[in-house]
Amino acid sequence: MKNNYKVFLIRTLDWIVFSIFVQLKIIFIMPKIYSYILSFITLITLTTCSTVLSVQTPPSVSDQEIVMSPPATEVPLPKVDYIFLPPTPELEKTEYARKDITENFSPREKADIAVPDPKLLADENSLVIDLALITGDDYAFPLPGAKVISPYAGRRRHHSGVDLKTCANDTIVAAFDGIVRMAKPYAAYGNVVVIRHYNGLETVYSHNSKNLVKVGERVKAGDPVGLTGRTGRATTEHLHFEVRINGQHFNPNKVFDMEKHKLHNSCLVATKTGRNIAVKAVDILPYQRESEYRYSYAGVPVSDKNKKIDL
C-alpha cells in the first residue's frame, strides 16, 4: 500500500511538470529564460518529492509478516557449592601382594643355607614370580659396578652362584625387600648373609669381610647388608651371589642381567617335583598375566595346585 501511494504521487507531479513545461514552451520563445524557469521548477519538484517520500507511513497489520517463534526454554544449571567440594584423593603407591613366608626362623633356618621355607609351596606344586611387576624402587643389583669373574655352574666344578669381582670393603646391598634369615660365618662361604624375600626368593651374599645385619632384621632393596672380602674359601676379594627358591639354588642370570645390572622383564615359574624344584624363565603376555596364571604380583602362586604349567 505504501509503494502504491508513492507511485501515484510521483506520477501526479510528473504530469504537473509536463503541463507547465508545455505551456511555458508555448509562451516563452527565448531559450535562455525558458532554461532558467525550467531549472527552477525542476528544483522545486524534486525537493517536494524528497520531502513527501521521506515521510514514514506505518504499515498496516495486513502488510506485516507474522513469525511465530517457539517459547524460550530455560535449561536449569546444576547448583554447585564450590566452597564445599570434596577434596580430590591423593594417589597412593600400591604395594605388591607379598607372599606368605615364614618370618619366625627355626634354629635350623638360622644355621643352614639350604633350608626350605615351611610355608612356601606347602599347598601348591607351582610358584610364579613375575619380575616384570617389580618396579625399580623394589630391587637393586647387589654390587653396583662389579662384573662376573666366575659364572653359574662353573667351568671345572659345579658353582652354585656367580662371583662378582670387587675391591675390599665395597658395600653389598640387598636385592629385594625381606628379612635376614642367616648372618654368620659358614664353612667355605665365610661370612655369609641370607635374606628371605617377600616375593618367594632367597638371596645369598658370601665371602664378606663384615656382615652389617643381624638375623630377624628387616631390610629394603638397596640397604647395605655387608662389606666385600675374601673370607672362607676365596683367593681374591669378590662377592659370591646366589638366588634360591625354597632352599634350592638356580641360575641368577634368570633374575638379573649381569652386564646391565638390571632385573629381567620375564616370569619365573618354579615347579616342584618331589623334593626337587625346577625354575624356568618365560616371557608372559599381559593377557596371560591376568587370566591363565591368576596371580596379582610377584610371588603369588597359581590358584590351582593340580594345574600343570606347560610353557
CSV table of C-alpha atoms in Angstrom, one decimal, residues 161-300:
chain,number,residue,atom,x,y,z
A,161,GLY,CA,76.1,-68.9,42.2
A,162,VAL,CA,78.1,-66.1,40.4
A,163,ASP,CA,81.3,-64.4,41.6
A,164,LEU,CA,81.4,-60.6,41.2
A,165,LYS,CA,84.8,-59.0,41.2
A,166,THR,CA,85.3,-56.1,43.6
A,167,CYS,CA,87.7,-54.3,45.8
A,168,ALA,CA,87.9,-55.0,49.5
A,169,ASN,CA,85.2,-53.5,51.7
A,170,ASP,CA,82.9,-52.4,48.9
A,171,THR,CA,79.2,-52.2,50.1
A,172,ILE,CA,76.9,-55.1,49.4
A,173,VAL,CA,73.2,-54.2,49.2
A,174,ALA,CA,70.0,-56.3,49.5
A,175,ALA,CA,68.5,-57.3,46.1
A,176,PHE,CA,64.8,-57.1,47.3
A,177,ASP,CA,62.8,-56.3,50.4
A,178,GLY,CA,62.9,-59.1,53.0
A,179,ILE,CA,64.1,-60.5,56.4
A,180,VAL,CA,67.6,-61.6,57.3
A,181,ARG,CA,67.4,-65.3,57.9
A,182,MET,CA,71.0,-66.1,58.4
A,183,ALA,CA,74.1,-63.9,59.2
A,184,LYS,CA,77.2,-65.8,60.4
A,185,PRO,CA,80.5,-67.4,59.3
A,186,TYR,CA,79.5,-70.6,57.4
A,187,ALA,CA,82.2,-73.1,56.2
A,188,ALA,CA,83.6,-72.3,52.8
A,189,TYR,CA,81.2,-69.3,52.4
A,190,GLY,CA,83.0,-67.4,55.1
A,191,ASN,CA,80.9,-64.5,56.5
A,192,VAL,CA,77.5,-65.0,54.8
A,193,VAL,CA,74.1,-63.2,54.8
A,194,VAL,CA,70.9,-65.0,53.6
A,195,ILE,CA,67.8,-62.9,53.1
A,196,ARG,CA,64.3,-64.3,52.7
A,197,HIS,CA,62.3,-62.1,50.4
A,198,TYR,CA,58.6,-61.4,50.3
A,199,ASN,CA,58.4,-62.4,46.7
A,200,GLY,CA,59.4,-66.0,47.4
A,201,LEU,CA,63.1,-65.8,46.6
A,202,GLU,CA,66.1,-66.0,48.8
A,203,THR,CA,69.5,-64.4,48.1
A,204,VAL,CA,72.9,-65.3,49.5
A,205,TYR,CA,75.9,-62.9,49.9
A,206,SER,CA,79.2,-64.5,51.0
A,207,HIS,CA,82.9,-64.1,51.5
A,208,ASN,CA,82.1,-60.8,53.3
A,209,SER,CA,84.8,-59.1,55.3
A,210,LYS,CA,82.0,-57.9,57.6
A,211,ASN,CA,78.2,-58.6,57.9
A,212,LEU,CA,76.2,-55.4,58.6
A,213,VAL,CA,72.9,-57.0,59.5
A,214,LYS,CA,71.6,-59.5,62.1
A,215,VAL,CA,69.0,-62.4,62.0
A,216,GLY,CA,65.5,-61.1,62.0
A,217,GLU,CA,66.3,-57.7,60.8
A,218,ARG,CA,64.0,-56.3,58.0
A,219,VAL,CA,65.7,-54.8,55.0
A,220,LYS,CA,64.7,-52.8,52.0
A,221,ALA,CA,66.0,-53.2,48.5
A,222,GLY,CA,69.3,-51.3,48.3
A,223,ASP,CA,70.0,-51.4,52.0
A,224,PRO,CA,73.7,-52.3,53.0
A,225,VAL,CA,74.0,-55.8,54.3
A,226,GLY,CA,77.8,-56.4,54.2
A,227,LEU,CA,81.2,-55.4,53.1
A,228,THR,CA,83.1,-57.4,50.4
A,229,GLY,CA,86.1,-59.5,51.3
A,230,ARG,CA,87.8,-62.9,50.9
A,231,THR,CA,86.7,-64.9,54.0
A,232,GLY,CA,86.0,-68.6,53.6
A,233,ARG,CA,87.4,-70.4,50.6
A,234,ALA,CA,88.4,-67.4,48.4
A,235,THR,CA,91.6,-66.4,46.7
A,236,THR,CA,90.7,-62.8,46.0
A,237,GLU,CA,88.2,-60.2,47.1
A,238,HIS,CA,84.8,-60.9,45.5
A,239,LEU,CA,81.1,-61.4,46.2
A,240,HIS,CA,79.7,-64.9,45.8
A,241,PHE,CA,76.0,-64.2,45.0
A,242,GLU,CA,73.2,-66.9,44.9
A,243,VAL,CA,69.5,-66.9,44.3
A,244,ARG,CA,67.4,-69.7,45.8
A,245,ILE,CA,63.8,-70.9,45.9
A,246,ASN,CA,62.8,-73.0,48.9
A,247,GLY,CA,66.4,-73.7,49.7
A,248,GLN,CA,67.5,-74.8,46.2
A,249,HIS,CA,69.7,-72.6,44.1
A,250,PHE,CA,69.2,-71.8,40.5
A,251,ASN,CA,70.9,-69.6,37.9
A,252,PRO,CA,71.0,-65.9,39.0
A,253,ASN,CA,71.1,-64.9,35.3
A,254,LYS,CA,67.4,-65.8,35.1
A,255,VAL,CA,66.8,-62.9,37.6
A,256,PHE,CA,69.4,-60.3,36.8
A,257,ASP,CA,71.1,-59.2,33.6
A,258,MET,CA,74.7,-59.4,35.0
A,259,GLU,CA,76.1,-57.0,32.4
A,260,LYS,CA,73.5,-54.2,32.6
A,261,HIS,CA,72.8,-54.8,36.3
A,262,LYS,CA,69.0,-54.8,35.6
A,263,LEU,CA,66.1,-57.1,36.5
A,264,HIS,CA,64.8,-59.2,33.7
A,265,ASN,CA,61.4,-58.5,32.3
A,266,SER,CA,60.3,-62.1,32.5
A,267,CYS,CA,58.4,-64.6,34.6
A,268,LEU,CA,59.9,-67.3,36.8
A,269,VAL,CA,57.9,-70.5,37.0
A,270,ALA,CA,59.1,-72.8,39.8
A,271,THR,CA,57.7,-76.4,39.6
A,272,LYS,CA,58.1,-78.8,42.5
A,273,THR,CA,58.6,-82.5,41.8
A,274,GLY,CA,59.1,-84.4,45.0
A,275,ARG,CA,61.9,-82.5,46.7
A,276,ASN,CA,63.4,-81.0,43.6
A,277,ILE,CA,62.4,-77.6,42.2
A,278,ALA,CA,62.9,-76.7,38.6
A,279,VAL,CA,62.9,-73.0,37.7
A,280,LYS,CA,62.2,-71.7,34.2
A,281,ALA,CA,62.2,-68.1,32.9
A,282,VAL,CA,59.5,-67.5,30.4
A,283,ASP,CA,58.0,-64.5,28.6
A,284,ILE,CA,54.4,-63.9,29.6
A,285,LEU,CA,51.9,-61.7,27.6
A,286,PRO,CA,49.8,-59.2,29.6
A,287,TYR,CA,46.5,-61.1,29.0
A,288,GLN,CA,48.2,-64.3,30.3
A,289,ARG,CA,49.2,-62.5,33.5
A,290,GLU,CA,45.6,-61.6,34.2
A,291,SER,CA,43.8,-64.9,33.3
A,292,GLU,CA,45.9,-68.0,32.8
A,293,TYR,CA,48.0,-67.9,35.9
A,294,ARG,CA,45.7,-65.9,38.1
A,295,TYR,CA,48.0,-64.1,40.4
A,296,SER,CA,48.3,-60.5,41.4
A,297,TYR,CA,52.0,-59.9,41.9
A,298,ALA,CA,55.4,-61.4,42.3
A,299,GLY,CA,55.5,-64.5,44.5
A,300,VAL,CA,51.7,-65.2,44.4
